[in-house]
Amino acid sequence: MILDAVLARIDETLPQSIDRLMELLRIPSISTDPAYRADCARAADWLVKDLESLGFSARAAATPGHPMVVGHGGEGGRHILFYGHYDVQPVDPLDLWDRPPFDPEVQQTPKGRVIRARGASDDKGQLMTFVEACRAWKAVHGALPGKLTIFLEGEEESGSPSLIPFMRDNAAELTAGLALICDTSMVSPGVPSIAGQLRGMLKEEFTLHGPRIDLHSGHYGGPALNPLREIARIIASFHDDRGRVAVEGFYDGVHEVPEALKRQWESCGFDEKDYLESVGFTRPHGEAGYSTLEQQWARPTLEINGLWGGYQGAGSKTVIPAEAHCKITCRLVGDMDPADLRRKLRAHVEARLPQDARITWDGHLDGAPAAVMDTSRPEFEAARQALSDEWQREAVIVGMGGSIPIARYFKDILGMDAMLIGFANDDDAIHSPNEKYDVASFHKGIRSWARILARIA
Ligand SMILES: [Zn+2]
């Protein structure tokens, strides 16, 4: 059996695979800090060399920011692109790390062996699962499993400023039949997960203006319009008392979760009690009538992220402030249209303005619709079977509460569907001190890609 030989090779050479990951982890490729620019370039070059050793023709393509690594290799079958990122988050606060963040170490913990270093999980360990699967395949067969493009970004942790222009300029060579993305976690430890939907995002910020200047609350208190009172009234009108957003038309484009998918989610091993209790809740506080997972993955939200105005210093000040401010973000699902939603949200606020008050809308014009994967593609079922075989646990198609813009860009710019499969765990401490990646995630992640490639490449 071809696959069995590849899996055996992966098991035998795991120590060398870990050594190579450690080498990459020693390079402090912090993309947001200009002091590490040369290190980002060094990480890109390291990856180019490694891909070349597997027979890829690879390059570190210069951008105004950090280089993009692009490698092409193999032939035959369906053209598949793999995406990951080699840059990492800053390490501060450094004193909370148990060891230097760029001096990786394999450690024994009560939950098993882990690789401890910045980037171990997000995303160097994850991206190397795919590279190592290719290496084992190549070693056993002398060739890659099919036509593959590997695309590794160096600016994911700093807002991806070069990504869209680079994708546009290099669309022809980056467009494949399907994109695989390895930058997500499993819904619970040991439960292999494929992300079927990611929520989108809309940002707004506004100022409610009242009197021309701050007023004395004795001279004007009573006759004066108080912007803080008015903004509180408007914000209170955003939700009804069952947690539903009361902005007219807010739910246009939102679809109910199909029963079959709901059942999959119910049996995916998600620990609701732990999820809630870990942050001090005894029950979910979202829309009544929806489960905690639905509220997190499949329902839209309107959140107040900041609210301020008036006197904030020590003691008291008898003031009626001239302005009050508010920051809002919405998480979008289904076919909700950010531009349309922005109009509805603004109309809701403006319809509730009292006489003598006015609103200015302050920036944040970006918005992105939700990314809903085409899970009816045969590759999703093939990957689900491959993952179930490897983990001996039914793989699930999950939702994600957050947003991963790259999936959307692949669709919008390159017309390419994406499949997001990751092996991280929620306790990996990504972006935090003492980041780790389980050796089991790394090992079984490599084996998972070998199994998936055997079915879809
Ligand atoms: Zn990441």
CSV table of C-alpha atoms and ligand atoms in Angstrom, one decimal:
chain,number,residue,atom,x,y,z
A,1,MET,CA,0.0,0.0,0.0
A,2,ILE,CA,1.4,3.3,-1.1
A,3,LEU,CA,-0.2,5.3,1.7
A,4,ASP,CA,0.9,2.8,4.4
A,5,ALA,CA,4.5,3.2,3.3
A,6,VAL,CA,4.2,7.0,3.6
A,7,LEU,CA,2.6,6.8,7.0
A,8,ALA,CA,5.4,4.5,8.2
A,9,ARG,CA,8.0,6.8,6.9
A,10,ILE,CA,6.4,9.7,8.8
A,11,ASP,CA,6.5,7.7,12.0
A,12,GLU,CA,10.1,6.7,11.5
A,13,THR,CA,11.4,10.2,10.7
A,14,LEU,CA,9.3,12.2,13.3
A,15,PRO,CA,12.5,13.2,15.3
A,16,GLN,CA,14.0,14.7,12.2
A,17,SER,CA,10.8,16.5,11.3
A,18,ILE,CA,10.7,18.0,14.8
A,19,ASP,CA,14.4,19.0,14.4
A,20,ARG,CA,13.6,20.9,11.2
A,21,LEU,CA,10.6,22.6,12.8
A,22,MET,CA,12.9,23.7,15.7
A,23,GLU,CA,15.3,25.2,13.2
A,24,LEU,CA,12.5,27.3,11.7
A,25,LEU,CA,11.3,28.2,15.2
A,26,ARG,CA,14.8,29.6,16.1
A,27,ILE,CA,14.3,32.4,13.5
A,28,PRO,CA,12.5,35.3,15.2
A,29,SER,CA,10.3,36.3,12.3
A,30,ILE,CA,8.1,38.9,14.0
A,31,SER,CA,6.5,40.7,11.1
A,32,THR,CA,5.1,43.8,12.9
A,33,ASP,CA,8.4,45.0,14.3
A,34,PRO,CA,10.9,46.5,11.7
A,35,ALA,CA,13.8,45.3,13.9
A,36,TYR,CA,13.1,41.8,12.8
A,37,ARG,CA,12.9,42.5,9.1
A,38,ALA,CA,16.1,40.6,8.3
A,39,ASP,CA,14.8,37.6,10.3
A,40,CYS,CA,11.6,37.5,8.3
A,41,ALA,CA,13.7,37.3,5.1
A,42,ARG,CA,15.8,34.6,6.7
A,43,ALA,CA,12.7,32.5,7.5
A,44,ALA,CA,11.5,32.9,4.0
A,45,ASP,CA,14.9,31.9,2.6
A,46,TRP,CA,15.0,28.9,4.9
A,47,LEU,CA,11.6,27.7,3.6
A,48,VAL,CA,12.6,28.3,0.0
A,49,LYS,CA,15.7,26.0,0.5
A,50,ASP,CA,13.6,23.4,2.3
A,51,LEU,CA,11.0,23.4,-0.5
A,52,GLU,CA,13.7,23.1,-3.1
A,53,SER,CA,15.1,20.1,-1.3
A,54,LEU,CA,11.7,18.5,-2.0
A,55,GLY,CA,11.8,19.3,-5.7
A,56,PHE,CA,9.7,22.4,-5.6
A,57,SER,CA,10.8,25.3,-7.8
A,58,ALA,CA,10.5,27.9,-5.1
A,59,ARG,CA,11.3,31.6,-4.5
A,60,ALA,CA,11.0,34.3,-1.9
A,61,ALA,CA,9.1,37.0,-3.8
A,62,ALA,CA,9.8,40.5,-2.7
A,63,THR,CA,6.9,42.8,-1.7
A,64,PRO,CA,6.9,46.3,-0.1
A,65,GLY,CA,6.7,44.4,3.2
A,66,HIS,CA,8.0,40.9,3.9
A,67,PRO,CA,8.6,38.3,1.1
A,68,MET,CA,6.0,35.8,0.0
A,69,VAL,CA,7.3,32.2,-0.4
A,70,VAL,CA,5.9,30.5,-3.5
A,71,GLY,CA,6.8,27.0,-4.6
A,72,HIS,CA,5.5,24.8,-7.4
A,73,GLY,CA,6.0,21.1,-7.6
A,74,GLY,CA,4.7,17.8,-8.7
A,75,GLU,CA,2.4,17.0,-11.6
A,76,GLY,CA,-0.8,15.3,-12.5
A,77,GLY,CA,-4.1,15.3,-10.7
A,78,ARG,CA,-5.9,18.3,-9.5
A,79,HIS,CA,-3.8,21.4,-8.8
A,80,ILE,CA,-3.9,22.1,-5.1
A,81,LEU,CA,-2.6,25.2,-3.3
A,82,PHE,CA,-1.5,25.2,0.3
A,83,TYR,CA,-1.5,28.4,2.4
A,84,GLY,CA,0.3,29.0,5.7
A,85,HIS,CA,2.2,31.9,7.3
A,86,TYR,CA,5.8,32.0,8.5
A,87,ASP,CA,5.6,35.2,10.5
A,88,VAL,CA,4.9,35.3,14.2
A,89,GLN,CA,3.4,37.6,16.9
A,90,PRO,CA,5.7,39.6,19.2
A,91,VAL,CA,6.7,37.9,22.4
A,92,ASP,CA,6.1,40.5,25.1
A,93,PRO,CA,5.5,40.3,28.0
A,94,LEU,CA,8.8,38.4,27.9
A,95,ASP,CA,9.0,37.9,31.7
A,96,LEU,CA,5.9,35.6,31.5
A,97,TRP,CA,7.8,33.1,29.4
A,98,ASP,CA,9.3,30.1,31.1
A,99,ARG,CA,12.2,30.0,28.6
A,100,PRO,CA,13.4,32.1,25.7
A,101,PRO,CA,10.6,32.2,23.1
A,102,PHE,CA,13.0,31.5,20.2
A,103,ASP,CA,14.9,28.7,21.9
A,104,PRO,CA,12.4,25.9,21.2
A,105,GLU,CA,12.3,22.8,23.4
A,106,VAL,CA,10.3,19.6,23.4
A,107,GLN,CA,8.8,19.3,26.9
A,108,GLN,CA,6.9,16.6,28.7
A,109,THR,CA,3.6,17.8,30.3
A,110,PRO,CA,0.8,16.0,32.1
A,111,LYS,CA,-1.2,16.2,28.8
A,112,GLY,CA,1.7,14.8,26.6
A,113,ARG,CA,4.7,16.1,24.8
A,114,VAL,CA,4.7,19.7,23.5
A,115,ILE,CA,7.0,21.8,21.4
A,116,ARG,CA,7.3,25.1,23.2
A,117,ALA,CA,8.3,28.3,21.3
A,118,ARG,CA,6.7,31.4,19.7
A,119,GLY,CA,5.2,30.3,16.4
A,120,ALA,CA,5.1,26.6,17.4
A,121,SER,CA,1.4,26.5,16.8
A,122,ASP,CA,0.7,29.7,14.9
A,123,ASP,CA,1.7,29.0,12.3
A,124,LYS,CA,5.1,27.3,11.8
A,125,GLY,CA,4.2,24.0,13.3
A,126,GLN,CA,1.0,23.9,11.3
A,127,LEU,CA,2.5,24.8,8.0
A,128,MET,CA,5.3,22.3,8.5
A,129,THR,CA,2.7,19.5,8.9
A,130,PHE,CA,2.0,19.9,5.2
A,131,VAL,CA,5.6,20.3,4.1
A,132,GLU,CA,6.6,17.1,6.1
A,133,ALA,CA,3.8,15.2,4.5
A,134,CYS,CA,5.2,16.1,1.1
A,135,ARG,CA,8.7,15.1,2.2
A,136,ALA,CA,7.6,11.7,3.3
A,137,TRP,CA,5.6,11.2,0.1
A,138,LYS,CA,8.6,12.2,-2.0
A,139,ALA,CA,10.9,10.0,0.0
A,140,VAL,CA,8.7,6.9,-0.6
A,141,HIS,CA,7.6,7.6,-4.2
A,142,GLY,CA,10.4,9.8,-5.6
A,143,ALA,CA,7.7,12.3,-6.5
A,144,LEU,CA,5.1,14.6,-4.9
A,145,PRO,CA,1.5,13.3,-4.8
A,146,GLY,CA,0.3,15.7,-7.5
A,147,LYS,CA,0.5,19.2,-8.8
A,148,LEU,CA,1.1,21.4,-5.7
A,149,THR,CA,1.6,25.1,-5.0
A,150,ILE,CA,2.8,26.1,-1.6
A,151,PHE,CA,2.1,29.7,-0.7
A,152,LEU,CA,3.5,31.1,2.6
A,153,GLU,CA,2.9,34.6,3.8
A,154,GLY,CA,5.1,36.7,6.0
A,155,GLU,CA,2.7,39.4,7.1
A,156,GLU,CA,-0.3,37.5,8.4
A,157,GLU,CA,0.2,38.7,12.0
A,158,SER,CA,0.6,42.4,10.9
A,159,GLY,CA,-2.5,42.9,8.8
A,160,SER,CA,-1.4,41.3,5.4
A,161,PRO,CA,-0.8,44.7,3.7
A,162,SER,CA,0.9,43.0,0.6
A,163,LEU,CA,-1.4,40.1,0.3
A,164,ILE,CA,-4.2,41.4,-2.0
A,165,PRO,CA,-1.8,43.2,-4.5
A,166,PHE,CA,0.4,40.1,-4.6
A,167,MET,CA,-2.5,37.8,-5.3
A,168,ARG,CA,-3.8,40.1,-8.0
A,169,ASP,CA,-0.3,40.4,-9.6
A,170,ASN,CA,0.3,36.7,-9.5
A,171,ALA,CA,-3.2,35.4,-10.0
A,172,ALA,CA,-2.3,33.0,-12.8
A,173,GLU,CA,0.3,31.1,-10.9
A,174,LEU,CA,-1.6,31.1,-7.6
A,175,THR,CA,-5.0,29.9,-9.0
A,176,ALA,CA,-5.5,26.2,-8.3
A,177,GLY,CA,-8.5,23.9,-8.1
A,178,LEU,CA,-8.7,24.2,-4.3
A,179,ALA,CA,-6.9,26.0,-1.5
A,180,LEU,CA,-5.9,24.2,1.7
A,181,ILE,CA,-5.4,26.4,4.7
A,182,CYS,CA,-3.7,25.2,7.9
A,183,ASP,CA,-4.1,27.9,10.5
A,184,THR,CA,-7.1,26.8,12.7
A,185,SER,CA,-7.7,24.7,15.7
A,186,MET,CA,-9.7,21.6,16.5
A,187,VAL,CA,-13.1,22.1,18.1
A,188,SER,CA,-11.9,20.0,21.1
A,189,PRO,CA,-8.7,18.0,21.6
A,190,GLY,CA,-8.6,15.0,19.3
A,191,VAL,CA,-11.6,15.9,17.3
A,192,PRO,CA,-10.5,16.6,13.7
A,193,SER,CA,-12.3,19.7,12.4
A,194,ILE,CA,-12.8,21.3,9.0
A,195,ALA,CA,-14.1,24.9,9.1
A,196,GLY,CA,-17.2,25.2,6.9
A,197,GLN,CA,-18.0,28.8,7.7
A,198,LEU,CA,-16.3,31.9,9.1
A,199,ARG,CA,-18.0,35.0,10.3
A,200,GLY,CA,-17.5,38.3,8.5
A,201,MET,CA,-17.0,41.7,10.1
A,202,LEU,CA,-18.4,45.3,10.0
A,203,LYS,CA,-16.9,48.2,11.9
A,204,GLU,CA,-18.5,51.5,12.8
A,205,GLU,CA,-17.6,54.4,15.1
A,206,PHE,CA,-19.7,57.5,15.8
A,207,THR,CA,-19.8,60.6,17.8
A,208,LEU,CA,-23.1,62.1,19.0
A,209,HIS,CA,-22.8,65.9,19.3
A,210,GLY,CA,-25.0,68.0,21.6
A,211,PRO,CA,-24.2,71.5,22.9
A,212,ARG,CA,-21.5,73.5,21.2
A,213,ILE,CA,-19.3,73.3,24.3
A,214,ASP,CA,-19.2,71.4,27.6
A,215,LEU,CA,-21.8,72.9,29.9
A,216,HIS,CA,-22.1,73.6,33.6
A,217,SER,CA,-24.6,71.2,34.9
A,218,GLY,CA,-26.0,73.8,37.3
A,219,HIS,CA,-26.5,76.6,34.6
A,220,TYR,CA,-27.7,74.3,31.9
A,221,GLY,CA,-28.7,71.0,33.7
A,222,GLY,CA,-32.4,70.5,33.0
A,223,PRO,CA,-32.8,72.4,29.7
A,224,ALA,CA,-29.7,70.8,28.1
A,225,LEU,CA,-29.6,67.8,25.9
A,226,ASN,CA,-27.0,65.4,27.4
A,227,PRO,CA,-25.2,63.4,24.6
A,228,LEU,CA,-24.2,60.6,27.0
A,229,ARG,CA,-27.9,60.1,28.0
A,230,GLU,CA,-28.9,60.1,24.3
A,231,ILE,CA,-26.2,57.7,23.2
A,232,ALA,CA,-27.1,55.3,26.0
A,233,ARG,CA,-30.7,55.4,24.9
A,234,ILE,CA,-29.8,54.7,21.2
A,235,ILE,CA,-27.4,51.9,22.2
A,236,ALA,CA,-30.1,50.3,24.4
A,237,SER,CA,-32.4,50.2,21.4
A,238,PHE,CA,-29.9,47.9,19.4
A,239,HIS,CA,-31.2,44.7,21.1
A,240,ASP,CA,-34.5,43.5,22.4
A,241,ASP,CA,-34.7,41.8,25.7
A,242,ARG,CA,-34.3,38.3,24.1
A,243,GLY,CA,-30.8,39.2,22.8
A,244,ARG,CA,-32.0,39.7,19.3
A,245,VAL,CA,-30.7,42.7,17.3
A,246,ALA,CA,-33.6,45.2,16.8
A,247,VAL,CA,-32.1,47.1,13.8
A,248,GLU,CA,-34.6,46.8,11.0
A,249,GLY,CA,-33.5,44.3,8.3
A,250,PHE,CA,-30.4,43.2,10.4
A,251,TYR,CA,-31.2,39.5,9.8
A,252,ASP,CA,-31.5,39.8,6.0
A,253,GLY,CA,-29.3,37.1,4.4
A,254,VAL,CA,-29.1,35.1,7.7
A,255,HIS,CA,-29.9,31.4,7.2
A,256,GLU,CA,-30.9,28.9,9.8
A,257,VAL,CA,-28.4,26.0,10.3
A,258,PRO,CA,-29.5,22.9,8.5
A,259,GLU,CA,-30.7,20.2,10.9
A,260,ALA,CA,-28.0,17.7,9.8
A,261,LEU,CA,-25.2,20.2,10.5
A,262,LYS,CA,-26.7,21.1,13.8
A,263,ARG,CA,-26.6,17.5,14.8
A,264,GLN,CA,-22.9,17.2,13.8
A,265,TRP,CA,-22.2,20.3,16.0
A,266,GLU,CA,-24.1,18.8,18.9
A,267,SER,CA,-21.9,15.7,18.9
A,268,CYS,CA,-18.6,17.4,18.2
A,269,GLY,CA,-17.3,17.3,21.7
A,270,PHE,CA,-17.6,21.0,22.4
A,271,ASP,CA,-17.6,21.5,26.2
A,272,GLU,CA,-20.2,24.3,26.6
A,273,LYS,CA,-19.9,24.3,30.4
A,274,ASP,CA,-16.1,24.8,30.3
A,275,TYR,CA,-16.3,27.4,27.5
A,276,LEU,CA,-18.7,29.5,29.6
A,277,GLU,CA,-17.3,28.8,33.1
A,278,SER,CA,-13.7,29.6,32.0
A,279,VAL,CA,-14.7,33.3,31.6
A,280,GLY,CA,-17.2,33.5,34.5
A,281,PHE,CA,-20.5,32.7,32.9
A,282,THR,CA,-23.2,30.4,34.1
A,283,ARG,CA,-25.3,30.5,30.9
A,284,PRO,CA,-25.0,31.9,27.3
A,285,HIS,CA,-26.2,35.5,27.0
A,286,GLY,CA,-26.9,35.7,23.2
A,287,GLU,CA,-30.0,35.3,21.2
A,288,ALA,CA,-32.6,33.2,23.0
A,289,GLY,CA,-33.6,30.0,21.2
A,290,TYR,CA,-30.1,29.3,19.8
A,291,SER,CA,-27.4,27.0,21.3
A,292,THR,CA,-24.1,28.4,22.5
A,293,LEU,CA,-22.4,27.0,19.4
A,294,GLU,CA,-25.0,28.5,17.1
A,295,GLN,CA,-24.6,31.9,18.8
A,296,GLN,CA,-20.9,31.7,18.3
A,297,TRP,CA,-20.7,30.3,14.8
A,298,ALA,CA,-23.9,30.8,13.0
A,299,ARG,CA,-25.6,34.0,14.3
A,300,PRO,CA,-24.7,37.6,13.6
A,301,THR,CA,-23.8,40.0,16.4
A,302,LEU,CA,-23.8,43.7,17.1
A,303,GLU,CA,-21.3,44.5,19.9
A,304,ILE,CA,-20.5,47.7,21.6
A,305,ASN,CA,-16.7,47.7,21.9
A,306,GLY,CA,-16.2,51.1,23.4
A,307,LEU,CA,-18.4,53.9,24.9
A,308,TRP,CA,-17.0,57.1,26.3
A,309,GLY,CA,-17.5,60.8,26.9
A,310,GLY,CA,-17.6,63.4,29.6
A,311,TYR,CA,-15.3,63.5,32.6
A,312,GLN,CA,-13.2,60.4,33.3
A,313,GLY,CA,-10.7,61.8,35.8
A,314,ALA,CA,-10.5,61.5,39.6
A,315,GLY,CA,-13.2,63.1,41.7
A,316,SER,CA,-16.2,64.6,40.1
A,317,LYS,CA,-16.9,67.4,37.6
A,318,THR,CA,-20.4,68.9,37.2
A,319,VAL,CA,-20.3,68.8,33.4
A,320,ILE,CA,-22.7,68.1,30.6
A,321,PRO,CA,-20.3,67.0,27.8
A,322,ALA,CA,-20.5,68.3,24.3
A,323,GLU,CA,-20.0,64.9,22.8
A,324,ALA,CA,-20.3,61.1,23.4
A,325,HIS,CA,-18.6,58.4,21.4
A,326,CYS,CA,-19.2,54.8,20.6
A,327,LYS,CA,-17.3,52.0,18.7
A,328,ILE,CA,-19.3,49.1,17.3
A,329,THR,CA,-18.4,45.9,15.5
A,330,CYS,CA,-20.8,43.4,13.9
A,331,ARG,CA,-20.0,39.7,13.1
A,332,LEU,CA,-21.7,38.7,9.9
A,333,VAL,CA,-23.0,35.3,8.7
A,334,GLY,CA,-24.6,33.8,5.6
A,335,ASP,CA,-25.2,36.3,2.8
A,336,MET,CA,-25.3,39.5,5.0
A,337,ASP,CA,-24.0,42.4,2.9
A,338,PRO,CA,-21.7,44.7,4.9
A,339,ALA,CA,-22.5,47.8,2.8
A,340,ASP,CA,-26.3,47.2,3.1
A,341,LEU,CA,-25.9,46.5,6.8
A,342,ARG,CA,-24.0,49.7,7.3
A,343,ARG,CA,-26.8,51.7,5.8
A,344,LYS,CA,-29.4,50.0,8.0
A,345,LEU,CA,-27.3,50.6,11.1
A,346,ARG,CA,-26.8,54.2,10.4
A,347,ALA,CA,-30.5,54.7,9.6
A,348,HIS,CA,-31.4,53.1,12.9
A,349,VAL,CA,-29.2,55.5,14.8
A,350,GLU,CA,-30.2,58.6,12.9
A,351,ALA,CA,-33.9,57.9,13.2
A,352,ARG,CA,-33.5,58.1,17.0
A,353,LEU,CA,-31.6,61.3,17.2
A,354,PRO,CA,-33.4,64.0,19.1
A,355,GLN,CA,-33.7,67.6,17.8
A,356,ASP,CA,-30.5,69.6,18.3
A,357,ALA,CA,-28.2,66.5,18.3
A,358,ARG,CA,-26.2,65.4,15.3
A,359,ILE,CA,-24.0,62.4,14.4
A,360,THR,CA,-20.7,62.1,12.7
A,361,TRP,CA,-19.6,58.7,11.5
A,362,ASP,CA,-15.9,58.3,12.1
A,363,GLY,CA,-13.9,56.1,9.7
A,364,HIS,CA,-13.7,52.3,9.8
A,365,LEU,CA,-15.1,51.8,6.4
A,366,ASP,CA,-13.8,48.3,6.1
A,367,GLY,CA,-16.2,45.3,6.2
A,368,ALA,CA,-16.1,41.8,4.9
A,369,PRO,CA,-18.9,39.3,4.4
A,370,ALA,CA,-18.9,35.9,6.0
A,371,ALA,CA,-17.0,33.1,4.2
A,372,VAL,CA,-19.2,30.1,3.7
A,373,MET,CA,-17.3,27.2,2.2
A,374,ASP,CA,-18.8,25.0,-0.4
A,375,THR,CA,-18.9,21.9,1.8
A,376,SER,CA,-20.7,20.0,-0.9
A,377,ARG,CA,-17.4,19.7,-2.9
A,378,PRO,CA,-16.3,16.1,-2.9
A,379,GLU,CA,-12.9,17.1,-1.3
A,380,PHE,CA,-14.7,17.9,1.9
A,381,GLU,CA,-16.1,14.4,2.3
A,382,ALA,CA,-12.8,12.9,1.2
A,383,ALA,CA,-10.9,15.0,3.8
A,384,ARG,CA,-13.5,14.1,6.5
A,385,GLN,CA,-13.0,10.4,5.8
A,386,ALA,CA,-9.2,10.8,5.8
A,387,LEU,CA,-9.3,12.7,9.1
A,388,SER,CA,-11.7,10.2,10.7
A,389,ASP,CA,-9.3,7.4,9.7
A,390,GLU,CA,-6.3,9.1,11.2
A,391,TRP,CA,-7.9,10.4,14.5
A,392,GLN,CA,-10.2,7.4,15.0
A,393,ARG,CA,-12.9,9.9,15.7
A,394,GLU,CA,-15.6,11.2,13.3
A,395,ALA,CA,-14.3,14.4,11.8
A,396,VAL,CA,-16.7,17.4,12.0
A,397,ILE,CA,-17.4,20.4,9.8
A,398,VAL,CA,-17.5,23.2,12.3
A,399,GLY,CA,-18.2,26.9,12.2
A,400,MET,CA,-15.8,29.6,13.4
A,401,GLY,CA,-16.8,32.7,15.3
A,402,GLY,CA,-13.8,34.7,14.1
A,403,SER,CA,-12.8,35.8,10.6
A,404,ILE,CA,-9.9,34.5,8.4
A,405,PRO,CA,-9.8,36.9,5.5
A,406,ILE,CA,-7.6,34.8,3.3
A,407,ALA,CA,-10.4,32.3,2.7
A,408,ARG,CA,-12.5,35.1,1.3
A,409,TYR,CA,-9.6,36.6,-0.7
A,410,PHE,CA,-9.0,33.2,-2.4
A,411,LYS,CA,-12.7,33.1,-3.5
A,412,ASP,CA,-13.0,36.8,-4.5
A,413,ILE,CA,-9.7,37.4,-6.1
A,414,LEU,CA,-8.8,33.9,-7.5
A,415,GLY,CA,-12.3,32.3,-7.7
A,416,MET,CA,-10.9,29.4,-5.6
A,417,ASP,CA,-12.7,27.5,-2.9
A,418,ALA,CA,-10.8,26.9,0.4
A,419,MET,CA,-10.8,24.1,2.9
A,420,LEU,CA,-9.5,25.0,6.4
A,421,ILE,CA,-8.1,22.2,8.4
A,422,GLY,CA,-5.9,22.8,11.4
A,423,PHE,CA,-4.5,20.7,14.3
A,424,ALA,CA,-4.0,23.4,16.9
A,425,ASN,CA,-5.7,23.2,20.3
A,426,ASP,CA,-7.4,26.0,22.3
A,427,ASP,CA,-4.8,25.7,25.0
A,428,ASP,CA,-1.8,26.3,22.6
A,429,ALA,CA,-1.5,29.9,23.9
A,430,ILE,CA,-1.1,31.4,20.4
A,431,HIS,CA,-0.2,35.1,20.6
A,432,SER,CA,0.5,34.6,24.3
A,433,PRO,CA,3.5,33.7,26.5
A,434,ASN,CA,4.6,30.0,26.5
A,435,GLU,CA,3.0,29.1,23.1
A,436,LYS,CA,3.2,25.4,22.4
A,437,TYR,CA,2.1,22.9,19.8
A,438,ASP,CA,1.4,19.3,20.9
A,439,VAL,CA,3.7,16.8,19.4
A,440,ALA,CA,0.5,14.7,18.7
A,441,SER,CA,-0.9,17.7,16.7
A,442,PHE,CA,2.3,17.8,14.7
A,443,HIS,CA,2.7,14.1,14.1
A,444,LYS,CA,-1.0,13.3,13.4
A,445,GLY,CA,-1.2,16.5,11.4
A,446,ILE,CA,1.5,15.3,9.1
A,447,ARG,CA,-0.2,11.9,8.8
A,448,SER,CA,-3.5,13.6,8.2
A,449,TRP,CA,-2.2,15.6,5.2
A,450,ALA,CA,-0.7,12.4,3.8
A,451,ARG,CA,-4.1,10.7,4.0
A,452,ILE,CA,-5.9,13.8,2.6
A,453,LEU,CA,-3.4,14.2,-0.3
A,454,ALA,CA,-3.8,10.5,-1.1
A,455,ARG,CA,-7.5,11.0,-1.6
A,456,ILE,CA,-7.7,14.4,-3.3
A,457,ALA,CA,-4.4,15.2,-5.1
B,1,ZN,ZN,-2.1,32.2,12.2
